[in-house]
Amino acid sequence: MTSLLTSPTPPAEKESRRRVAPPGGTDLAFRGLLRIAGLLVLVIMVTVGIFLLTNGFGALRKVGWGFLTTQAWQPDSGNFGIAAVITGTVLIAGVALCVAFPLAFGVALFISEYAPGGVKRLLVSLVDLMAAVPSVVYGLFGAVFLQWNLLEVPRWISQRLAWIPLFTVDGYDANDPLSTETVFASSTFFAGLIVGMMVMPTACSVMRESFSQAPPGEREGAYALGATKWGMIRSVVLPFARGGMIGGTMLALGRALGETIAVYMIIAPVFAIQPHILQSGANSVSALIAQQWGAASPFGLSALMAAGLALFALTLVVNFGASAIIARSRSGRESEA
């Protein structure tokens, strides 16, 4: 009797249990729609790239590799390049990420793990509302109110961290009563601050969803082993949500690289590599296109298309890099609980 009760299930019966009904017409149609949607996205991306390359080829052919190393922007005289504006784009996006990531991480973690029901719903609505505010509103807020009321912040940073080249401000002496604080306005710092506020909701939403999907069983297992609330978050939630955190941050970075109106309204455009983020004067590729588009000559339009192609390529590199990182750190694969 014992041998009969403990005898293994015959292989034929196992195979019958694993059989899945062949996909029906609805499944096949849905699969086809998904394939068409994926192919359509690829076609659109390729079309955009071909459009920019075709229209910007004349400018690229004239200046060659100098397009990547020239700082000036004088296309009608043949002296133009994106060295300055691409550097400004990266610096503004970097400042934006330094602002957006800690805010998004803290808000998403609080909403997911600590906030009670009513507060959670309110915060989710507010974060979603921030994502829906037009960029021109952020630009007005930054240009008219924020930068003129926070000049003390970059001044304080410059006084204490001036030994770091990034925070040096040329032409300002705190001991000179004639030195004006307006040298800190219209800078990379304030442009990045506003862009960081704009992209924070995007990163926060992705992180919040990743945190909330951590397996309940692993959460309870961590508590059963004596973990505190923070211990459970550190050993279960954060490792599980690592891919979502990276993905949300990269989505925010993609938007920060391409933000136009808010940056255009805040910065004082310069066509020279300006590594001092607290000092007045900055630029970006998208702001350059907005500044020059209306008055550009036909060849100037070709140069702007080439600049847009460079920004397009930079965005693709960032997103492909993020995809590779996420693929190596799938959510939940490294959970310690």
XYZ file of C-alpha atoms in Angstrom, residues 109-332:
224
model
C 9.069 55.094 -1.147
C 6.889 57.105 1.233
C 3.780 56.613 -0.921
C 4.402 52.891 -1.362
C 5.535 51.894 2.118
C 4.629 54.502 4.729
C 1.697 56.704 3.717
C -1.782 55.780 5.028
C -4.582 55.254 2.538
C -5.979 58.780 2.354
C -2.582 60.452 2.249
C -1.381 57.952 -0.376
C -4.268 58.759 -2.722
C -3.705 62.484 -2.263
C 0.022 62.254 -2.963
C -0.502 60.066 -6.035
C -2.960 62.635 -7.402
C -0.569 65.511 -6.701
C 2.388 63.764 -8.351
C 0.283 62.943 -11.410
C -0.905 66.554 -11.500
C 2.697 67.788 -11.482
C 3.396 65.621 -14.525
C 0.472 67.251 -16.347
C 1.565 70.869 -15.762
C 2.800 72.410 -19.066
C 6.507 73.093 -19.288
C 5.901 76.793 -20.015
C 4.362 77.132 -16.541
C 7.504 75.671 -14.980
C 9.547 78.031 -17.123
C 7.584 81.072 -15.939
C 7.891 79.945 -12.332
C 11.631 79.493 -12.662
C 12.392 82.630 -14.687
C 10.219 85.094 -12.763
C 10.141 83.763 -9.212
C 12.449 80.892 -8.327
C 15.852 82.015 -9.537
C 15.506 85.542 -8.119
C 14.446 84.272 -4.700
C 17.049 81.510 -4.447
C 20.179 83.401 -5.451
C 21.505 82.784 -1.944
C 21.670 79.038 -2.649
C 24.239 79.112 -5.510
C 26.125 81.894 -3.709
C 26.398 79.742 -0.572
C 27.515 76.728 -2.622
C 30.094 78.799 -4.476
C 31.565 80.243 -1.287
C 32.074 76.819 0.302
C 32.867 74.676 -2.722
C 34.711 77.121 -4.964
C 37.760 74.853 -4.830
C 35.813 72.489 -7.110
C 36.000 73.843 -10.699
C 32.359 72.936 -11.336
C 31.224 75.393 -8.638
C 33.597 78.245 -9.456
C 32.000 81.552 -10.470
C 34.181 83.918 -12.471
C 33.906 87.605 -11.604
C 32.319 87.224 -8.174
C 34.016 88.124 -4.913
C 31.996 87.715 -1.726
C 34.187 90.343 -0.003
C 33.629 92.940 -2.716
C 30.497 95.042 -2.027
C 30.267 95.873 -5.739
C 29.924 92.206 -6.740
C 26.357 91.509 -7.731
C 24.489 88.269 -7.193
C 22.933 88.462 -10.654
C 25.977 86.567 -11.883
C 24.261 83.482 -10.450
C 20.999 83.964 -12.397
C 20.177 82.374 -15.772
C 22.611 79.557 -15.038
C 22.835 75.841 -15.624
C 21.961 75.362 -11.952
C 18.560 77.047 -12.187
C 17.748 75.479 -15.555
C 18.580 72.047 -14.128
C 16.576 72.781 -10.979
C 13.426 73.557 -12.956
C 13.919 70.621 -15.336
C 14.466 68.360 -12.318
C 11.108 69.463 -10.905
C 9.518 68.689 -14.269
C 10.916 65.180 -14.670
C 10.546 64.125 -11.031
C 6.894 62.947 -11.413
C 7.850 60.603 -14.271
C 10.591 58.924 -12.273
C 8.423 58.861 -9.152
C 5.532 57.079 -10.886
C 7.759 54.322 -12.272
C 9.554 53.834 -8.936
C 6.276 53.770 -7.014
C 4.888 51.005 -9.205
C 8.096 49.000 -8.837
C 8.077 49.325 -5.044
C 4.422 48.305 -4.776
C 4.986 45.108 -6.788
C 7.529 43.585 -4.398
C 6.240 40.050 -3.545
C 4.102 39.977 -0.353
C 5.516 36.562 0.535
C 9.058 37.875 0.636
C 7.943 40.882 2.664
C 6.300 38.610 5.233
C 9.307 36.310 5.226
C 11.583 39.228 6.076
C 9.329 40.233 8.964
C 9.196 36.623 10.155
C 12.999 36.584 10.309
C 12.916 39.616 12.591
C 13.535 42.420 10.093
C 12.426 45.945 10.866
C 10.404 48.011 8.418
C 13.554 49.546 6.951
C 15.304 46.176 7.012
C 12.498 44.676 4.947
C 12.639 47.586 2.492
C 16.419 47.348 2.171
C 16.522 43.561 1.716
C 13.326 42.971 -0.304
C 11.769 46.078 -1.843
C 14.860 47.906 -3.079
C 16.568 44.880 -4.698
C 13.281 43.880 -6.339
C 12.665 47.407 -7.664
C 16.207 48.050 -8.890
C 15.255 47.718 -12.541
C 12.277 50.039 -12.090
C 14.425 52.616 -10.332
C 16.919 52.595 -13.187
C 14.160 52.679 -15.795
C 12.376 55.609 -14.143
C 15.628 57.533 -13.823
C 16.491 56.970 -17.477
C 13.016 58.060 -18.584
C 13.518 61.237 -16.587
C 16.953 61.705 -18.142
C 15.495 61.323 -21.643
C 12.979 64.081 -20.989
C 15.603 66.273 -19.321
C 17.867 66.036 -22.372
C 15.112 67.246 -24.678
C 13.399 69.890 -22.548
C 13.073 73.111 -24.531
C 10.723 75.853 -23.335
C 11.651 75.933 -19.647
C 15.379 75.962 -20.447
C 14.905 78.605 -23.144
C 13.067 80.901 -20.709
C 15.704 80.667 -17.956
C 19.172 80.543 -19.494
C 21.306 83.336 -20.903
C 22.542 81.614 -24.095
C 26.280 81.412 -24.668
C 28.168 79.577 -27.417
C 31.183 78.495 -25.430
C 31.761 75.498 -23.201
C 30.620 76.749 -19.805
C 31.498 74.156 -17.144
C 30.650 76.428 -14.186
C 27.084 75.374 -13.414
C 26.443 78.190 -10.900
C 27.508 80.970 -13.262
C 25.207 82.861 -15.586
C 25.281 81.560 -19.153
C 24.313 78.167 -20.524
C 22.780 76.530 -23.568
C 21.289 73.297 -24.815
C 20.551 71.741 -28.184
C 16.783 72.014 -27.835
C 16.993 75.645 -26.659
C 19.327 76.428 -29.568
C 16.770 75.090 -32.041
C 14.001 77.155 -30.404
C 16.174 80.296 -30.481
C 17.378 80.022 -34.068
C 14.501 78.364 -35.919
C 12.429 81.436 -36.829
C 15.276 83.524 -38.289
C 17.421 80.744 -39.767
C 18.437 80.688 -43.425
C 17.969 77.498 -45.477
C 21.514 76.435 -44.628
C 20.924 77.440 -40.997
C 17.884 75.148 -40.950
C 20.101 72.329 -42.208
C 22.547 73.035 -39.374
C 19.696 72.949 -36.855
C 18.554 69.620 -38.279
C 22.075 68.300 -37.774
C 21.972 69.506 -34.157
C 18.638 67.748 -33.715
C 20.181 64.584 -35.145
C 22.970 64.770 -32.557
C 20.414 65.119 -29.744
C 18.405 62.241 -31.213
C 21.493 60.039 -31.273
C 22.417 61.012 -27.704
C 18.938 60.098 -26.490
C 19.112 56.726 -28.244
C 22.487 55.977 -26.666
C 21.131 56.825 -23.201
C 18.038 54.649 -23.656
C 19.932 51.688 -25.097
C 22.399 51.933 -22.228
C 19.532 51.996 -19.736
C 17.948 48.953 -21.386
C 21.201 47.040 -21.080
C 21.511 47.952 -17.390
C 17.905 46.987 -16.668
C 18.326 43.666 -18.486
C 21.197 42.799 -16.128
C 19.287 43.784 -12.978
C 15.768 42.537 -13.439
C 13.435 43.442 -10.579
C 13.251 40.688 -7.968
